[in-house]
Amino acid sequence: MGEYEEIFRASVADRERFWLDAAGALDWHRAPSQALDDSRPPFYRWFPDGELNVCHNALDRHCGAGHGSRAALIHDSPVTGVKTTYTYDQLRDEVAVFAGVLRDAGVSAGDRVVIYMPMVPEAAVAMLACARLGAVHSVVFGGFAAKELAVRIDDASPAVVVSASCGIEGSRVIEYKPLLDQAIEMASHKPTCQIILQRRQAEAAMGPTDVDWAQACAAASPADPVTVRSTDPLYVLYTSGTTGKPKGVVRDSGGYATALAWSMTNVYDVGPGQTLFTASDVGWVVGHSYIVYAPLLAGATTVLYEGKPVGTPDAGQFWRVASEYGVRSMFTAPTAFRALKKEDPDGELARQYDLSSLKYLFLAGERLDPETYRWASELLDIPVIDHWWQTETGWPIVANPAGIELLPVKPGSPTKPLPGWDIQVLDGDGKQVPPGTNGAIVAKLPMPPGALPTLWNDDDRFVQSYMSAFDGYYLTGDGGYLDEDGYLFVMGRTDDVINVAGHRLSTGGMEEALAGHPDVAECAVIGVADEMKGQVPRGFVVLKSGVDATRDGYEEQLRQELVQLVRDQVGAVASLKDVAVVAALPKTRSGKILRKSMRSIADGTDEPVPSTIDDASVLEALRPTLRKQ
Ligand code: COA
Ligand code: AMP
């Protein structure tokens, strides 16, 4: 039996022991006597009597152990020409002072703080400062528009919002403050104040409830870590569901910290003093887990990179970062590698740097296509590790556990489930399908520590979205199959969630924006395959009767208005560039739009059309439009 098998079996044979041992990697104010509280399924709680502070574990613990002079966080920003290294001592001090600022602003344990920031170290400082106070942060990705931010402010009802005057997207400066002002205007909930980091690329005009980050820090005294229960929320991270209303994924404190610490050693193979470079954004779960919390919990060095894989200024920046900071493991989305491959197909830029420290490349966030896998493997000549997980799970579900042993790779599969995950594939009746057969990928309950205990303020939606399709199982929303050797193949979402350049988006949200146009009677948005971004959305609208799209240039104007609507309401990151005006949308007899059939025609897979279709001629009429790329 290989080491992976042994460890996996240990996690099944004695779950309590396995996770209590893993929790031993942390400092507890009160050590847990029990791993899992399973008294109220499907609401599981980890380390119910444990007490700790996650910020203490991420920072103070290492300083106290004599490692305060080690590099904790490196901000590398080719878009501003800045490179800054924070040691553990320095980061602890900055976080403690900003926690003091939040405390002075009235934030205490359990209060929410919304963070809307670009990739600056202060974003991580703000997150960790919340954790220090036991406050609950909710980071909103900078690429979301004001309306999306407003929806999250209303749901999280934060005491304070932390933001910056601007972000830099390639060569463009994006002003964040006007978006924040609009969002607060739109939201019913009003925070007591906004703390704004002024950046010299575009200083923000300050209003009466705005507080300047630097001035507030100069006036504050540091705050000590506040002990919380293991089961208390560390953060809420909104993610796209099938409707326009995002789901507030709750993350607990002790379970999450335990799972992350375990994964750093056993999956990413990065330990104290070693460097992890995760090229993502703090607004996504990948950024929460593997830019901020996990590397710091492990006493490692994290690189917070403010730039793109290409164009800032070239496709050699990932390699520069890897060589400059002696990166051991690197993690990004396959789409970033497709962008690199397009710019530098022969890998000439990669060869200009010494990449001898780089031991692994981890890819996740979307399906890793075999060609990108091949290109990256040949270019780097190191293990390229596809791994599968979700905002909801907080850490990988299925991964080649590099820190334990490298399993043989089957391209197209992220390999096998990690300890704690009982992954099964079910048919529509909830029965396990034979190996090689497609079905719904589910996790048998309970899930391991780190996975969501519920949705913010919405236990009912938690149960209805994830726990009610199959009793006793968490529905992942992904479809796929397990092969004879227990390797999982993830084939894509079975719902209306799409993945655009590794960004998870809801077609429902885009449909809501399109439907808001006065001339639109009904609409559908589907995700279609895209060579670079994996998927991109395409919109189809039916106009209200009496609206004549053929009149002088109106159709083109309408298309532009619709594209702009989605940009304004969802955000540029939605990348909806293509909207077609059509006569009708194909539906079932009960009136449900056949998005799946539309998608399969657009992608050229032409799956069988359901027998419940109302009028097959509508789909036929749409076929040429769908086929057009
Ligand atoms: N703030 C403001 N706007 C943002 C933004 C942010 N934080 N992030 C993206 N945008 C904007 C972009 O400027 C772009 O606007 P445009 O349509 O006006 O050009 C739009 O949103 C789409 O951005 P993006 O999806 O990043 O596409 P791109 O063409 O600029 O770059 C890649 C393509 C592949 C280089 C880029 O998507 C990438 O680096 N992806 C990595 C994926 C990743 O980190 N995923 C996280 C999960 S691991
Ligand atoms: P997010 O919640 O943003 O992390 O997105 C999670 C979704 O991304 C999953 O449900 C999958 O659809 C997709 N995904 C993530 N990693 C992979 C992977 N390695 N292979 C295939 N799909 C993936």
XYZ file of C-alpha atoms and ligand atoms in Angstrom:
700
model
C 0.000 0.000 0.000
C 1.353 3.436 -0.915
C 1.684 6.183 1.629
C -1.321 8.044 0.214
C -3.524 4.949 0.615
C -2.311 4.511 4.174
C -3.046 8.105 5.137
C -6.399 8.064 3.378
C -7.382 4.898 5.236
C -6.265 6.362 8.550
C -8.571 9.311 7.945
C -11.487 6.933 7.385
C -10.664 4.403 10.129
C -10.406 7.029 12.884
C -11.639 10.378 11.723
C -11.531 11.848 15.217
C -7.892 10.936 15.767
C -6.849 12.014 12.280
C -8.244 15.532 12.533
C -7.351 16.060 16.195
C -3.767 15.204 15.233
C -3.946 17.671 12.342
C -5.320 20.344 14.692
C -2.186 19.841 16.783
C -0.280 21.872 14.182
C -1.971 25.004 15.562
C -1.793 26.966 18.797
C -5.112 26.667 20.649
C -6.162 28.876 23.498
C -8.258 25.914 24.495
C -7.332 22.653 22.758
C -10.302 20.768 21.314
C -11.264 17.540 23.059
C -13.520 16.465 20.198
C -13.015 16.730 16.432
C -16.518 16.552 14.981
C -19.889 17.534 16.343
C -22.308 15.578 14.145
C -25.344 15.961 16.369
C -27.303 18.142 13.925
C -26.790 16.919 10.339
C -26.339 18.429 7.798
C -24.915 21.155 10.038
C -21.569 19.728 11.082
C -19.176 21.592 13.345
C -15.446 20.992 13.767
C -13.574 21.161 17.070
C -16.697 22.382 18.911
C -15.014 23.126 22.232
C -11.753 24.467 20.774
C -10.789 28.135 21.061
C -8.092 29.967 19.135
C -7.247 33.035 17.109
C -6.408 32.489 13.442
C -4.359 35.704 13.119
C -2.249 34.689 16.121
C -1.625 31.370 14.385
C -0.748 33.041 11.098
C 1.596 35.673 12.550
C 2.298 35.998 16.298
C 2.946 32.261 16.714
C 5.866 32.404 14.267
C 7.226 35.635 15.758
C 7.029 34.085 19.219
C 8.938 31.028 17.988
C 11.845 33.212 16.902
C 10.981 33.399 13.205
C 9.924 37.039 13.158
C 12.661 38.036 10.732
C 11.573 35.529 8.082
C 9.794 36.866 5.026
C 6.032 36.482 5.449
C 4.620 38.370 2.475
C 6.203 39.745 -0.673
C 4.216 42.279 -2.660
C 5.451 42.203 -6.235
C 3.741 44.757 -8.419
C 5.039 45.174 -11.958
C 2.138 47.551 -12.636
C 3.458 50.093 -10.113
C 7.126 49.107 -10.096
C 6.988 48.286 -6.375
C 8.471 45.259 -4.597
C 8.102 45.098 -0.816
C 8.954 42.314 1.597
C 7.240 42.132 4.991
C 8.841 39.954 7.633
C 6.581 38.132 10.081
C 7.414 40.785 12.710
C 6.567 43.626 10.334
C 3.361 42.046 9.100
C 2.246 41.267 12.667
C 2.868 44.902 13.637
C 0.979 46.310 10.636
C -1.928 43.964 11.232
C -2.055 44.758 14.948
C -2.185 48.507 14.220
C -4.876 48.123 11.579
C -6.837 45.939 13.997
C -6.543 48.915 16.346
C -7.992 51.144 13.607
C -10.933 48.796 13.138
C -11.481 48.565 16.885
C -11.483 52.389 17.086
C -14.089 52.381 14.320
C -16.304 50.255 16.537
C -15.569 46.821 15.061
C -15.609 43.953 17.533
C -15.822 40.154 17.445
C -18.616 38.903 15.207
C -19.025 42.213 13.319
C -18.633 42.104 9.560
C -16.142 44.124 7.526
C -16.413 44.276 3.732
C -13.068 44.565 1.958
C -13.072 45.803 -1.651
C -9.456 46.139 -2.667
C -6.964 45.487 -5.425
C -3.913 43.256 -4.977
C -2.097 45.366 -2.422
C -0.622 44.070 0.847
C -3.143 46.172 2.750
C -5.859 43.793 1.507
C -4.168 40.930 3.366
C -3.501 43.242 6.334
C -7.216 44.112 6.508
C -8.245 40.443 6.347
C -5.812 39.419 9.060
C -6.781 42.425 11.210
C -10.398 41.253 11.132
C -9.274 37.773 12.121
C -7.273 39.322 14.959
C -10.407 40.933 16.391
C -12.641 37.932 15.719
C -14.513 40.088 13.180
C -15.827 38.461 10.003
C -14.396 39.757 6.741
C -16.101 39.583 3.420
C -13.776 40.357 0.533
C -15.440 41.419 -2.701
C -13.447 40.925 -5.902
C -12.395 44.260 -7.420
C -13.682 43.341 -10.873
C -17.298 43.337 -9.661
C -19.473 46.346 -10.417
C -21.136 48.621 -7.856
C -24.414 46.687 -7.889
C -22.719 43.395 -7.021
C -20.879 45.166 -4.211
C -24.151 46.683 -2.969
C -25.852 43.264 -2.872
C -22.998 41.924 -0.747
C -23.038 44.962 1.561
C -26.740 44.437 2.154
C -26.354 40.750 2.855
C -23.311 41.019 5.128
C -24.395 44.301 6.830
C -20.815 45.347 7.614
C -19.919 47.799 10.374
C -17.117 49.131 8.178
C -15.979 48.891 4.546
C -12.268 48.911 3.723
C -11.264 49.946 0.216
C -8.621 51.675 -1.859
C -8.704 54.681 -4.134
C -7.828 52.602 -7.193
C -6.632 49.377 -8.714
C -4.424 48.921 -11.743
C -5.595 46.650 -14.523
C -2.774 46.248 -16.990
C -1.981 49.810 -17.976
C -5.364 51.219 -16.879
C -6.059 52.824 -13.539
C -9.508 51.791 -12.266
C -10.947 54.105 -9.660
C -12.543 52.035 -6.913
C -13.889 54.860 -4.760
C -16.655 56.032 -7.152
C -17.799 52.394 -7.409
C -17.818 52.092 -3.630
C -19.750 55.366 -3.290
C -22.338 54.144 -5.800
C -22.634 50.808 -4.013
C -23.222 52.460 -0.649
C -25.776 54.733 -2.267
C -27.595 51.706 -3.705
C -27.406 49.551 -0.573
C -30.050 49.797 2.142
C -27.478 49.010 4.798
C -25.050 51.838 5.549
C -21.701 51.107 7.200
C -20.544 53.560 9.869
C -17.422 54.454 7.891
C -15.237 53.586 4.926
C -11.497 53.261 5.462
C -9.744 54.209 2.226
C -6.188 53.418 1.235
C -5.035 56.325 -0.902
C -2.847 55.232 -3.810
C -0.888 57.818 -5.698
C -2.068 56.539 -9.123
C -5.508 58.101 -8.413
C -6.275 59.729 -5.081
C -9.907 59.534 -4.037
C -12.086 62.446 -3.016
C -13.041 61.808 0.595
C -16.509 62.268 2.049
C -17.641 62.888 5.641
C -17.754 59.180 6.570
C -14.505 58.292 4.789
C -11.387 57.684 6.857
C -7.866 57.829 5.454
C -6.012 54.523 6.020
C -2.615 56.099 6.701
C -3.927 58.788 9.046
C -6.001 56.270 10.983
C -3.002 53.959 11.394
C -0.846 56.824 12.614
C -3.398 57.540 15.342
C -4.143 53.938 16.395
C -2.548 51.672 18.945
C -2.060 47.969 18.221
C -4.735 45.437 19.156
C -4.060 41.985 20.581
C -5.627 38.819 19.181
C -9.099 38.049 20.536
C -9.834 34.413 21.336
C -12.809 32.981 19.438
C -14.517 29.630 19.273
C -13.301 27.250 16.613
C -16.806 27.280 15.171
C -17.017 31.095 14.949
C -16.959 32.483 11.415
C -13.640 33.757 10.087
C -15.123 35.069 6.879
C -18.024 35.110 4.471
C -17.117 34.830 0.805
C -19.852 35.375 -1.732
C -19.868 33.082 -4.723
C -22.045 32.711 -7.764
C -24.976 30.392 -7.557
C -27.556 29.664 -10.199
C -29.544 32.795 -9.448
C -28.364 36.399 -9.502
C -28.257 36.423 -5.679
C -24.785 35.309 -4.595
C -24.327 32.729 -1.875
C -22.492 33.822 1.269
C -20.212 30.891 1.959
C -19.349 30.856 5.665
C -15.927 29.713 6.755
C -15.309 28.675 10.336
C -12.063 29.354 12.218
C -10.524 26.191 13.685
C -11.646 23.687 11.054
C -10.454 25.880 8.195
C -7.084 26.664 9.795
C -6.547 22.963 10.485
C -7.385 21.911 6.933
C -5.183 24.630 5.426
C -2.206 23.768 7.616
C -2.614 20.102 6.676
C -2.844 20.899 2.978
C 0.310 23.028 2.930
C 2.438 20.094 4.030
C 0.615 17.257 2.351
C -0.689 18.753 -0.882
C 1.462 21.767 -1.744
C 4.622 20.455 -0.079
C 5.533 23.902 1.230
C 6.877 24.291 4.751
C 8.305 27.005 7.014
C 10.727 29.296 5.238
C 9.702 28.057 1.773
C 7.797 30.144 -0.770
C 4.372 29.665 -2.326
C 3.392 31.888 -5.253
C -0.333 31.847 -5.898
C -1.223 34.009 -8.885
C -4.894 34.687 -8.242
C -6.737 37.464 -6.416
C -7.642 37.935 -2.775
C -11.254 38.305 -3.931
C -11.481 34.582 -4.752
C -11.263 31.553 -2.499
C -7.881 30.653 -3.982
C -6.589 33.996 -2.745
C -8.149 33.631 0.715
C -6.709 30.168 1.214
C -3.412 30.143 -0.649
C -2.304 33.774 -0.896
C -3.225 34.736 2.650
C -4.073 32.120 5.251
C -2.412 28.802 4.383
C 1.133 30.014 3.644
C 1.142 32.177 6.769
C -0.291 29.418 8.953
C 2.553 27.248 7.671
C 5.207 29.872 8.470
C 6.033 30.047 4.766
C 6.479 33.069 2.479
C 3.627 34.133 0.228
C 3.909 36.241 -2.916
C 1.068 38.694 -3.539
C 1.449 39.560 -7.211
C -0.260 42.650 -8.592
C -0.238 42.115 -12.317
C -1.374 39.818 -15.080
C 0.367 36.773 -16.493
C 0.874 38.655 -19.764
C 1.150 42.307 -20.714
C 2.458 43.665 -17.409
C 4.736 44.123 -19.228
C 5.420 40.671 -20.710
C 4.802 36.936 -20.432
C 7.996 36.435 -18.423
C 6.716 37.901 -15.142
C 5.639 34.619 -13.521
C 9.118 33.237 -14.226
C 10.790 36.376 -12.929
C 8.818 36.116 -9.686
C 9.559 32.398 -9.362
C 13.283 32.910 -9.781
C 13.586 36.151 -7.800
C 11.942 34.744 -4.666
C 13.019 31.112 -4.929
C 9.414 29.958 -5.312
C 8.972 26.266 -4.484
C 5.309 25.760 -5.485
C 3.318 27.895 -7.839
C -0.467 27.908 -8.171
C -2.662 29.556 -10.784
C -5.560 28.877 -13.154
C -5.095 27.041 -16.476
C -6.337 30.134 -18.321
C -3.207 32.008 -17.188
C -1.100 29.305 -18.804
C -3.110 29.476 -21.990
C -2.377 33.210 -22.045
C 1.347 32.522 -21.533
C 1.363 29.889 -24.251
C -0.235 32.273 -26.714
C 2.341 35.015 -26.041
C 5.395 32.836 -25.674
C 4.639 29.496 -27.344
C 8.244 28.287 -27.288
C 8.781 29.318 -23.682
C 11.706 31.572 -24.563
C 10.957 33.956 -21.709
C 10.840 31.087 -19.212
C 14.311 30.029 -20.279
C 15.713 33.443 -19.404
C 15.223 32.770 -15.688
C 16.694 30.321 -13.214
C 13.716 28.206 -12.248
C 15.667 25.586 -10.334
C 13.776 26.287 -7.078
C 10.396 25.581 -8.682
C 9.293 22.051 -7.774
C 5.588 21.991 -8.640
C 2.981 23.831 -10.648
C -0.559 23.558 -9.245
C -3.507 24.447 -11.462
C -7.181 24.759 -10.464
C -10.292 26.849 -10.910
C -11.426 25.280 -14.157
C -10.821 22.164 -16.200
C -7.179 21.651 -17.149
C -7.248 20.837 -20.840
C -4.714 18.197 -21.940
C -2.918 20.577 -24.323
C -2.239 23.144 -21.590
C -1.151 20.311 -19.294
C 1.259 19.052 -21.952
C 2.661 22.500 -22.710
C 3.257 23.382 -19.059
C 4.787 19.966 -18.268
C 7.195 20.115 -21.199
C 8.137 23.713 -20.564
C 8.875 23.360 -16.866
C 9.781 19.688 -16.607
C 8.288 19.484 -13.104
C 5.053 17.858 -11.869
C 2.027 19.822 -13.084
C -0.735 19.137 -10.598
C -4.359 19.571 -11.585
C -6.527 19.783 -8.483
C -10.225 20.265 -8.012
C -12.063 22.282 -5.397
C -14.584 25.060 -4.874
C -15.284 28.183 -2.852
C -17.567 26.033 -0.725
C -14.865 23.518 0.213
C -12.117 26.048 1.026
C -9.298 23.645 0.116
C -8.756 20.877 -2.427
C -11.127 17.921 -2.627
C -9.216 15.919 -5.211
C -5.488 16.431 -5.759
C -2.253 14.650 -6.334
C -0.844 14.908 -2.792
C 2.676 16.084 -3.612
C 3.721 16.274 0.032
C 2.740 12.646 0.637
C 3.605 10.948 -2.639
C 3.027 11.705 -6.288
C 0.427 9.365 -7.734
C 0.701 8.404 -11.404
C -1.050 11.066 -13.491
C -3.929 10.469 -15.880
C -4.257 13.647 -17.970
C -7.740 15.099 -17.585
C -8.043 13.876 -13.989
C -7.024 15.740 -10.812
C -6.287 12.196 -9.472
C -7.837 10.977 -6.221
C -9.795 12.348 -3.251
C -7.808 13.737 -0.340
C -8.283 12.377 3.182
C -11.631 13.363 4.626
C -13.377 13.382 1.265
C -15.689 10.495 0.357
C -16.399 11.373 -3.265
C -19.074 9.457 -5.149
C -20.879 9.789 -8.469
C -24.648 9.342 -8.390
C -27.377 8.996 -10.982
C -30.639 10.936 -10.856
C -32.104 8.420 -8.394
C -29.216 8.811 -5.982
C -27.623 5.459 -6.845
C -23.877 5.116 -7.350
C -23.052 4.684 -11.034
C -20.513 2.113 -12.259
C -16.934 3.287 -12.938
C -16.631 5.277 -16.144
C -20.246 6.450 -16.072
C -21.081 10.134 -15.833
C -23.245 11.473 -13.042
C -23.480 14.087 -10.320
C -20.316 14.374 -8.246
C -21.208 14.426 -4.554
C -19.379 14.261 -1.227
C -20.752 11.932 1.407
C -21.418 13.819 4.640
C -19.764 14.827 6.809
C -17.246 16.766 4.796
C -13.824 17.328 6.361
C -12.887 20.485 8.275
C -12.625 23.638 6.160
C -15.772 22.996 4.124
C -18.670 25.394 4.563
C -20.789 24.855 7.687
C -23.664 26.894 6.206
C -24.538 30.000 4.149
C -24.521 33.391 5.804
C -27.848 33.976 7.539
C -29.473 31.352 5.358
C -29.504 27.804 6.679
C -32.512 27.052 4.460
C -30.711 27.987 1.266
C -27.704 25.947 2.415
C -29.889 22.870 2.774
C -31.851 23.518 -0.377
C -28.810 24.293 -2.579
C -26.411 21.608 -1.439
C -27.988 19.058 0.858
C -31.425 18.262 -0.479
C -30.752 16.696 -3.905
C -29.388 13.512 -2.298
C -29.977 12.835 1.364
C -26.678 12.541 3.240
C -24.582 14.030 0.437
C -23.219 17.448 -0.501
C -24.025 18.275 -4.116
C -20.927 19.794 -5.712
C -22.716 21.105 -8.829
C -20.063 19.413 -10.984
C -20.645 16.402 -13.175
C -18.129 13.720 -14.082
C -17.045 10.170 -13.393
C -14.727 7.969 -11.341
C -12.683 5.395 -13.245
C -11.791 1.838 -12.182
C -8.749 3.098 -10.273
C -10.705 5.687 -8.299
C -9.474 8.648 -10.359
C -12.022 11.443 -10.684
C -12.720 13.164 -14.003
C -14.563 16.485 -13.640
C -16.455 17.279 -16.822
C -18.095 20.603 -15.921
C -20.934 22.221 -14.019
C -24.378 20.730 -14.137
C -26.004 24.055 -13.237
C -25.952 27.608 -14.609
C -22.628 28.528 -13.082
C -19.902 29.294 -15.611
C -16.168 29.705 -15.346
C -14.722 32.616 -17.312
C -10.913 32.858 -17.162
C -11.052 30.993 -13.854
C -13.639 33.427 -12.509
C -16.844 31.809 -11.286
C -19.908 33.682 -12.518
C -23.640 33.173 -12.624
C -25.447 33.324 -15.932
C -28.544 34.107 -13.844
C -26.975 37.383 -12.719
C -26.210 38.361 -16.310
C -29.741 37.444 -17.362
C -31.115 39.725 -14.658
C -29.039 42.590 -16.073
C -30.201 41.930 -19.675
C -33.826 41.581 -18.589
C -33.577 45.071 -17.075
C -33.398 46.649 -20.552
C -36.775 48.213 -21.409
C -36.920 46.549 -24.855
C -36.119 43.018 -23.683
C -39.020 40.591 -23.211
C -36.949 37.571 -22.244
C -33.388 36.394 -22.441
C -30.931 33.587 -21.848
C -27.208 33.596 -21.141
C -25.144 30.475 -21.682
C -21.465 29.703 -21.215
C -19.728 28.508 -24.379
C -16.273 27.039 -24.834
C -13.490 29.561 -25.434
C -9.916 28.749 -26.342
C -8.376 31.292 -23.990
C -10.853 31.824 -21.147
C -12.200 28.269 -20.957
C -15.743 29.606 -21.180
C -17.281 32.932 -22.139
C -20.904 33.993 -21.794
C -23.181 34.582 -24.791
C -26.497 36.347 -24.491
C -29.719 35.837 -26.462
C -32.584 38.293 -26.192
C -36.144 38.310 -27.451
C -37.517 41.818 -27.838
C -40.894 43.047 -26.635
C -43.545 43.053 -29.344
C -43.589 46.335 -31.211
C -39.815 46.885 -30.889
C -38.319 46.828 -34.363
C -34.663 45.847 -34.161
C -34.211 46.152 -37.917
C -34.775 49.883 -37.974
C -31.701 51.967 -38.828
C -28.733 50.567 -36.915
C -30.870 49.938 -33.840
C -29.829 46.300 -33.417
C -26.157 47.234 -33.113
C -26.948 50.035 -30.664
C -29.076 47.650 -28.624
C -26.296 45.079 -28.502
C -23.877 47.680 -27.220
C -26.366 48.833 -24.591
C -26.884 45.256 -23.436
C -23.150 44.559 -23.202
C -22.744 47.770 -21.225
C -25.616 46.834 -18.895
C -23.864 43.627 -17.877
C -20.577 45.476 -17.492
C -22.226 48.086 -15.275
C -24.273 45.680 -13.198
C -22.128 42.570 -12.927
C -18.683 43.902 -13.827
C -16.109 43.885 -16.602
C -14.976 40.489 -15.404
C -18.158 38.928 -16.824
C -16.653 39.418 -20.291
C -20.034 39.310 -22.006
C -19.216 40.617 -25.453
C -21.745 38.842 -27.638
C -25.512 39.358 -27.486
C -27.817 38.187 -30.286
C -31.358 39.368 -30.930
C -33.459 36.273 -31.684
C -37.100 35.617 -32.525
C -37.765 33.103 -29.736
C -36.002 30.942 -27.145
C -36.388 27.140 -27.080
C -38.370 25.942 -24.084
C -39.795 22.845 -22.497
C -43.565 22.455 -22.378
C -43.466 23.738 -18.806
C -41.724 26.911 -20.011
C -38.136 26.247 -18.890
C -35.546 27.646 -21.307
C -33.421 24.831 -22.772
C -30.053 26.397 -21.976
C -28.281 23.044 -21.926
C -29.409 22.226 -25.475
C -28.399 25.704 -26.626
C -24.977 25.210 -25.043
C -24.414 21.839 -26.623
C -25.204 23.222 -30.081
C -22.914 26.221 -29.527
C -20.098 23.911 -28.366
C -20.699 21.528 -31.263
C -21.419 18.511 -29.042
C -25.067 18.340 -30.116
C -26.429 16.283 -27.242
C -29.908 14.790 -27.662
C -32.681 17.364 -27.242
C -35.044 16.523 -24.328
C -38.373 15.046 -25.359
C -40.074 17.697 -23.251
C -39.219 20.379 -25.829
C -42.262 22.453 -26.669
C -41.526 23.503 -30.237
C -38.429 21.928 -31.824
C -38.546 24.392 -34.729
C -37.511 27.237 -32.371
C -34.264 25.445 -31.544
C -33.700 24.642 -35.239
C -34.171 28.298 -36.178
C -31.604 29.245 -33.518
C -29.024 26.668 -34.631
C -27.086 28.899 -37.102
C -26.861 31.736 -34.546
C -25.710 29.335 -31.837
C -23.085 27.791 -34.115
C -21.558 31.163 -34.970
C -18.448 31.759 -32.863
N -10.613 45.162 -11.038
C -11.194 45.783 -12.074
N -11.388 45.203 -13.288
C -10.961 43.938 -13.440
C -10.341 43.224 -12.398
C -10.173 43.881 -11.150
N -9.620 43.272 -10.108
N -10.025 41.992 -12.854
C -10.418 41.934 -14.133
N -10.969 43.109 -14.491
C -11.475 43.481 -15.810
C -10.353 43.452 -16.826
O -9.672 44.676 -16.886
C -11.104 43.177 -18.109
O -11.701 44.371 -18.536
P -11.863 44.733 -20.098
O -12.971 43.875 -20.607
O -12.204 46.172 -20.056
O -10.549 44.441 -20.744
C -12.223 42.252 -17.681
O -12.386 42.486 -16.266
C -11.935 40.794 -17.898
O -10.747 40.475 -17.156
P -9.977 39.089 -17.244
O -10.936 37.973 -17.121
O -8.874 39.138 -16.244
O -9.461 39.035 -18.730
P -8.191 39.668 -19.390
O -8.409 39.513 -20.843
O -7.883 41.011 -18.845
O -7.006 38.665 -18.957
C -6.157 36.477 -18.343
C -7.060 37.292 -19.271
C -6.230 35.013 -18.684
C -4.734 36.975 -18.463
C -6.654 36.723 -16.907
O -8.001 36.395 -16.816
C -5.943 35.958 -15.815
O -4.861 36.250 -15.396
N -6.603 34.967 -15.264
C -6.091 34.245 -14.133
C -7.280 33.671 -13.480
C -7.320 33.762 -12.017
O -6.530 34.383 -11.369
N -8.353 33.123 -11.497
C -8.659 33.104 -10.116
C -9.012 31.739 -9.656
S -7.556 30.712 -9.510
P -14.712 28.414 -7.452
O -15.773 28.254 -6.444
O -14.607 29.781 -8.015
O -13.382 27.901 -6.945
O -15.111 27.502 -8.686
C -15.351 26.133 -8.458
C -15.675 25.451 -9.749
O -14.567 25.566 -10.649
C -15.884 23.976 -9.577
O -17.190 23.666 -9.169
C -15.558 23.458 -10.954
O -16.644 23.606 -11.824
C -14.442 24.366 -11.395
N -13.136 23.760 -11.126
C -12.276 24.092 -10.153
N -11.150 23.346 -10.243
C -11.312 22.507 -11.276
C -10.522 21.464 -11.867
N -9.311 21.187 -11.423
N -11.039 20.794 -12.923
C -12.275 21.082 -13.399
N -13.057 22.053 -12.892
C -12.591 22.757 -11.851
